[in-house]
PDB file of C-alpha atoms in Angstrom:
ATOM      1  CA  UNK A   1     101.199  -0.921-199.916  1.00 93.00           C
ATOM      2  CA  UNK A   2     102.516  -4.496-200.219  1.00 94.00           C
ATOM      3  CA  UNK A   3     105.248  -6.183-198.420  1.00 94.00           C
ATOM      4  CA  UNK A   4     107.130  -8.277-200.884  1.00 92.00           C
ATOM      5  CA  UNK A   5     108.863 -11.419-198.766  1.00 93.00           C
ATOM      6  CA  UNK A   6     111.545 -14.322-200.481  1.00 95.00           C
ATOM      7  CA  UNK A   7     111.249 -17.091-198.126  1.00 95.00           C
ATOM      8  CA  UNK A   8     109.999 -20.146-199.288  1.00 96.00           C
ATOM      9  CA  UNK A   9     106.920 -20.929-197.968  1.00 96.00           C
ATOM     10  CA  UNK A  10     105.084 -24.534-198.441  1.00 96.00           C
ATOM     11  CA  UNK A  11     102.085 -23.344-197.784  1.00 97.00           C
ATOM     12  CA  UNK A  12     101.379 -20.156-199.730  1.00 96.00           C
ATOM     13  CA  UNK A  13     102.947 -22.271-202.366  1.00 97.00           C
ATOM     14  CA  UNK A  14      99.856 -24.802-202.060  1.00 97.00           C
ATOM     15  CA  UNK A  15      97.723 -21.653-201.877  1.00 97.00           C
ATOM     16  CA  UNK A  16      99.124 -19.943-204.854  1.00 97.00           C
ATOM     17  CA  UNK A  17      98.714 -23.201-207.145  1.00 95.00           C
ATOM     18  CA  UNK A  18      95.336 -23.722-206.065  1.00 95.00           C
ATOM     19  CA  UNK A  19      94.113 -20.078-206.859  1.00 97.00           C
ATOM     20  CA  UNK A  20      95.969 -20.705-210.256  1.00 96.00           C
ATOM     21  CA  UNK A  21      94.171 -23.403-211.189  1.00 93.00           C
ATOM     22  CA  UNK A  22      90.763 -22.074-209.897  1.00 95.00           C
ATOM     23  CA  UNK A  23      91.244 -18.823-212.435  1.00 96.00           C
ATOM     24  CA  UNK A  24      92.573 -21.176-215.252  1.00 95.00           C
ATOM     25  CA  UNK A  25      89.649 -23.601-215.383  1.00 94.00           C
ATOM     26  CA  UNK A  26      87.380 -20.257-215.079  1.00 95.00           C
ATOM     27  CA  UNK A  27      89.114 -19.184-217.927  1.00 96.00           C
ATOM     28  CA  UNK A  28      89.654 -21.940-220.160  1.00 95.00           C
ATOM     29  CA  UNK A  29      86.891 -24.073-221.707  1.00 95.00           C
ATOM     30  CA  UNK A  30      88.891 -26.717-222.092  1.00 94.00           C
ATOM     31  CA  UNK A  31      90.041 -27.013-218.608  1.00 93.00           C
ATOM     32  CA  UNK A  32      86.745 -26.877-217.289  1.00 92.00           C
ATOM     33  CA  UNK A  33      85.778 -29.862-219.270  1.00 93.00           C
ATOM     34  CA  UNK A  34      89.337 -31.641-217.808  1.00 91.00           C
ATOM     35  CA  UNK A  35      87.903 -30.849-214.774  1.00 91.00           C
ATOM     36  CA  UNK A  36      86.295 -34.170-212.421  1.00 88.00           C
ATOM     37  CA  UNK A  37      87.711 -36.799-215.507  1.00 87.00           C
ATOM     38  CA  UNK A  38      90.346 -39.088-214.927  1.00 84.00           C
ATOM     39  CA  UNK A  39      92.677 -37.251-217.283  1.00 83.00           C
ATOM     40  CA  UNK A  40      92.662 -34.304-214.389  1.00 87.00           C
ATOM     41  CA  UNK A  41      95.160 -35.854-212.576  1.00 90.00           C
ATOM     42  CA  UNK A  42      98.784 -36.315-212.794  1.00 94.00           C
ATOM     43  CA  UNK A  43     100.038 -40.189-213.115  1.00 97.00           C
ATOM     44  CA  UNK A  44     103.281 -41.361-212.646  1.00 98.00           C
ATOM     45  CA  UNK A  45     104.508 -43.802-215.377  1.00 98.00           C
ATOM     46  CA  UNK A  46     107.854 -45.571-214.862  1.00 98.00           C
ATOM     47  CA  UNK A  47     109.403 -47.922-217.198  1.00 98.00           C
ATOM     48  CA  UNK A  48     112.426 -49.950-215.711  1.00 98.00           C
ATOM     49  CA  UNK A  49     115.131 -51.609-217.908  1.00 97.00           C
ATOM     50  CA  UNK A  50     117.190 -54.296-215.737  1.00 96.00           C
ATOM     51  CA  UNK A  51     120.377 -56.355-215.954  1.00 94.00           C
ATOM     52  CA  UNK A  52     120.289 -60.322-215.762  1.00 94.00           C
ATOM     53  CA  UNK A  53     121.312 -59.355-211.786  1.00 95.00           C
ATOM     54  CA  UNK A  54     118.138 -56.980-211.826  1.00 95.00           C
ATOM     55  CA  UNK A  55     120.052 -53.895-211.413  1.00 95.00           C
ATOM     56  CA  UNK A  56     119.207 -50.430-213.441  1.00 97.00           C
ATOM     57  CA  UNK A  57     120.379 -50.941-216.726  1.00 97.00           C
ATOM     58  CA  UNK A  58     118.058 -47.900-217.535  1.00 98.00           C
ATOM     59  CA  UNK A  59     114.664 -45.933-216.959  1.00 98.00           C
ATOM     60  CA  UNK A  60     112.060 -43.815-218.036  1.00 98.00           C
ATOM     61  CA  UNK A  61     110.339 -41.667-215.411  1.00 98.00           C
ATOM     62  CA  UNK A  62     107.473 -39.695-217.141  1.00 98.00           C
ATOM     63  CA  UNK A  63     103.485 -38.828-215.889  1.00 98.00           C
ATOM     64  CA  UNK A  64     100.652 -38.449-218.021  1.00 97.00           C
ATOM     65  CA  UNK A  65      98.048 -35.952-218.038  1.00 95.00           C
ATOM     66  CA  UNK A  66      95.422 -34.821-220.278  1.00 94.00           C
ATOM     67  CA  UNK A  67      95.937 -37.003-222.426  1.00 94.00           C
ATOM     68  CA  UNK A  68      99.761 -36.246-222.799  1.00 97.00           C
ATOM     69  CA  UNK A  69     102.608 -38.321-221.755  1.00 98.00           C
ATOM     70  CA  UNK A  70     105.303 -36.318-220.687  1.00 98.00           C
ATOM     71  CA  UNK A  71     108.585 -37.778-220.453  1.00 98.00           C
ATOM     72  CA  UNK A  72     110.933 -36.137-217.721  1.00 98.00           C
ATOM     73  CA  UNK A  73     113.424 -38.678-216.988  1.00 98.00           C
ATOM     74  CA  UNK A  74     115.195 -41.498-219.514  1.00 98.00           C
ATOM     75  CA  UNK A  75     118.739 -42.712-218.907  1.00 98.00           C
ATOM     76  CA  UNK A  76     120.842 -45.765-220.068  1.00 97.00           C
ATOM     77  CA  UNK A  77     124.692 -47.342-218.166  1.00 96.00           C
ATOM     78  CA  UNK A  78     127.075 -45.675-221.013  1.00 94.00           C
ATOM     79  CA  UNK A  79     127.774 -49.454-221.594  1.00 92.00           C
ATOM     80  CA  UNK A  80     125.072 -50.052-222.824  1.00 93.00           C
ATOM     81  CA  UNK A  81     123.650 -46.921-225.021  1.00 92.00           C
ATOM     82  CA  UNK A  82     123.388 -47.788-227.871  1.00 91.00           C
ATOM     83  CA  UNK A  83     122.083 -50.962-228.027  1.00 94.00           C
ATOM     84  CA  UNK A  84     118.016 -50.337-228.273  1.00 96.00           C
ATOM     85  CA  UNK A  85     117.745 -50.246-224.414  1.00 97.00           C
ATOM     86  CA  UNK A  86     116.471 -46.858-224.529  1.00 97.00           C
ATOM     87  CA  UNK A  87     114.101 -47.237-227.947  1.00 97.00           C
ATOM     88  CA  UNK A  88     112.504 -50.012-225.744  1.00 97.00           C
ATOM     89  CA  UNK A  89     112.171 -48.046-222.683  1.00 98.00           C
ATOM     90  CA  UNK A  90     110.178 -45.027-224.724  1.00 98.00           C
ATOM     91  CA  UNK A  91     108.373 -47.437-227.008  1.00 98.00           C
ATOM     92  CA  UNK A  92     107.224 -49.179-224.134  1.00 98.00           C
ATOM     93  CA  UNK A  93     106.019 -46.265-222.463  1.00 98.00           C
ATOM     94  CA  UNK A  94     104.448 -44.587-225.160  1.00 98.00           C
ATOM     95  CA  UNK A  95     102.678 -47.883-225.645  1.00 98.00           C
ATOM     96  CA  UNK A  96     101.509 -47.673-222.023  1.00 98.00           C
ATOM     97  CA  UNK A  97      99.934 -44.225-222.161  1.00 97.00           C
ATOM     98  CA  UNK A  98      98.146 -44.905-225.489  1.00 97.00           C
ATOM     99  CA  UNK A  99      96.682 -47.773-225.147  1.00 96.00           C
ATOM    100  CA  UNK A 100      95.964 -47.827-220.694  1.00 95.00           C
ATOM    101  CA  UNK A 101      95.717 -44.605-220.276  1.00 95.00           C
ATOM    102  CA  UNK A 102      94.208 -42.883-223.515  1.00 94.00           C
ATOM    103  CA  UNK A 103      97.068 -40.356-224.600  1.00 96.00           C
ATOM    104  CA  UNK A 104      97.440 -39.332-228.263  1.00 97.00           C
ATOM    105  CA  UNK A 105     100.700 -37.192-227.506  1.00 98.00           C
ATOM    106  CA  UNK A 106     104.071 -37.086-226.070  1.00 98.00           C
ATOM    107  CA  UNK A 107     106.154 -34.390-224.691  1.00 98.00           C
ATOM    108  CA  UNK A 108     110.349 -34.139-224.016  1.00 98.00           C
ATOM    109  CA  UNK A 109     112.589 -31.554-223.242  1.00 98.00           C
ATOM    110  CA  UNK A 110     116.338 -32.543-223.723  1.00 98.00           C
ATOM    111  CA  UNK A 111     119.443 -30.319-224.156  1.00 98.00           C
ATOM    112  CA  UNK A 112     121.420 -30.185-227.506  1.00 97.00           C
ATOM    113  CA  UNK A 113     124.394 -32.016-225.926  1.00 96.00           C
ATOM    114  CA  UNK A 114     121.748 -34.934-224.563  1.00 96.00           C
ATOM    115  CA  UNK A 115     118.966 -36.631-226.930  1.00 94.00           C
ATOM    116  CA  UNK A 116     117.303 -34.442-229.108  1.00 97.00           C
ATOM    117  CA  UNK A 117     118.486 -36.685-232.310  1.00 97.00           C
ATOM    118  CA  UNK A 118     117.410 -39.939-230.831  1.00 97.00           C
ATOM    119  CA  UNK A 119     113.834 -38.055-230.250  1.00 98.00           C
ATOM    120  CA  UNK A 120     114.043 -37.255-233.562  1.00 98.00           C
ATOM    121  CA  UNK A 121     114.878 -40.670-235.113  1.00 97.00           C
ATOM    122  CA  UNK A 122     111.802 -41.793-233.107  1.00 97.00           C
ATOM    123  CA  UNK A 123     109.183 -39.581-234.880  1.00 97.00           C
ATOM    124  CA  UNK A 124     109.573 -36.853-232.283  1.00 98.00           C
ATOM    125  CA  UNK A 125     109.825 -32.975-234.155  1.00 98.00           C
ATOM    126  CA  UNK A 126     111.400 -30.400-232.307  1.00 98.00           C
ATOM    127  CA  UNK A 127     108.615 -27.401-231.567  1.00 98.00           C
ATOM    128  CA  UNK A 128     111.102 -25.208-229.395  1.00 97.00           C
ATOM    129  CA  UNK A 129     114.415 -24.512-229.216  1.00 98.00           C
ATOM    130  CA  UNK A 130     115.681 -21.991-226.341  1.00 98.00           C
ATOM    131  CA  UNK A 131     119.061 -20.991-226.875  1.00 98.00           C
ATOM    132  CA  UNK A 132     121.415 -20.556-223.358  1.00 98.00           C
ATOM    133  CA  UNK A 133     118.838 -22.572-221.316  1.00 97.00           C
ATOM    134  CA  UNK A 134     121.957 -22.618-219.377  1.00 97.00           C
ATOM    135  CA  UNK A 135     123.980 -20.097-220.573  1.00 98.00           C
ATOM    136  CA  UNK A 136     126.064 -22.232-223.601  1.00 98.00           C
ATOM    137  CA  UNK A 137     122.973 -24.929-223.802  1.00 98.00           C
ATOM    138  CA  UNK A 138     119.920 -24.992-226.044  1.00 98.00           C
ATOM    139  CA  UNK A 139     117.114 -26.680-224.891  1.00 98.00           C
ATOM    140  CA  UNK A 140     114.457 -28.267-226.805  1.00 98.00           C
ATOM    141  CA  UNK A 141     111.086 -29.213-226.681  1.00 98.00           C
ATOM    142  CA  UNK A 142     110.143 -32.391-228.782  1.00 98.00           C
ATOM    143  CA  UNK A 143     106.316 -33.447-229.722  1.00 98.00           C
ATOM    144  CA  UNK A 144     105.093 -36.642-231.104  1.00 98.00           C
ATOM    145  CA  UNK A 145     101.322 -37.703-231.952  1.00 98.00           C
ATOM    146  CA  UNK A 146     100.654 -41.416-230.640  1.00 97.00           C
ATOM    147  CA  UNK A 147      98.434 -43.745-232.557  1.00 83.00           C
ATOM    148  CA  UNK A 148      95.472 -44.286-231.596  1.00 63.00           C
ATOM    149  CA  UNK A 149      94.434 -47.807-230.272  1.00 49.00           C
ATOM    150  CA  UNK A 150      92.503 -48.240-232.906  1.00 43.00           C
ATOM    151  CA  UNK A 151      94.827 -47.976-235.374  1.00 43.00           C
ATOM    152  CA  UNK A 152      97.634 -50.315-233.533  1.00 41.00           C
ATOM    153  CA  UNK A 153     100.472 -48.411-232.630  1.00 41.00           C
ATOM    154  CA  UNK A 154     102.034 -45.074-232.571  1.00 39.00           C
ATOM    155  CA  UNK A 155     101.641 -43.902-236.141  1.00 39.00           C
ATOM    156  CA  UNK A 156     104.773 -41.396-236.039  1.00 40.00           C
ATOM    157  CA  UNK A 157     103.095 -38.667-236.886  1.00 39.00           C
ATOM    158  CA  UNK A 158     104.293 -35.267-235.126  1.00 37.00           C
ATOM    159  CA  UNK A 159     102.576 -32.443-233.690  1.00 38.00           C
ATOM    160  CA  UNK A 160     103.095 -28.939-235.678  1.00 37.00           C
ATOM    161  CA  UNK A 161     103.971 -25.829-234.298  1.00 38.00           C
ATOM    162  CA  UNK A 162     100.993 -23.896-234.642  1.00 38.00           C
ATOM    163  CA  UNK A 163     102.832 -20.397-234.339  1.00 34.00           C
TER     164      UNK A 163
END
């Protein structure tokens, strides 16, 4: 017999995570080897585009992680979309993970009314689509293989859907 409960609850959320991770890394290889590396952890990467006045023009809030960069946040002033602010703001983040921080991917979601073709235009390829992500929205999921910093840049290559 279990009592089922709805509250939210900081610390059986800390709880829950941690026995998460504990049976993932038992069960994955790969996360084993993640495990005790610098690439375990989270890091926040920021990339700030500002006006001659140093206000927010624009930003890019992302973190990287096992070797990923995952971009969560990039916005531009309407006045100025449009004019390479926000090209700038992912290039230079991209830039950031590959060559400082060792990442050979990048991650995005975006809805369909958003950014997906401006991912796209950027070498990004769209790996998942779900439809009413809200209900009238479709939400995608957008991959794209850095260069490594050997080679000098992001080569534009994409990651494939391996389903």
């Amino acid at each position: 017999m279990f009592r089922i409960e709805t509250e939210v609850d900081k610390d059986r959320q800390v709880q829950l995570h941690r026995r998460l991770r504990d049976t993932n890394t038992e069960r994955s290889p790969v996360l084993r080897a993640l495990r005790g590396t610098p690439s375990e952890k989270e890091v926040p990467l920021h990339v700030w585009g500002l006006n001659e006045e140093g206000l927010l023009a624009g930003g890019l809030v992302g973190r990287t992680w096992a070797g990923w960069l995952h971009v969560d946040l990039l916005w531009i002033d309407e006045g100025l979309r449009s004019g390479g602010l926000g090209s700038q703001l992912l290039t230079a983040a991209e830039e950031l993970a590959r060559s400082e921080r060792g990442c050979g991917f990048a991650r995005v979601e975006t809805w369909d009314f958003q950014a997906p073709g401006f991912y796209r235009k950027r070498g990004y390829e769209v790996v998942c689509a779900i439809p009413d992500y809200p209900p009238g929205v479709t939400e995608y999921t957008l991959t794209k293989r850095l260069g490594c910093a050997a080679d000098g840049g992001a080569s534009g290559d994409v990651v494939r859907d391996a389903s």
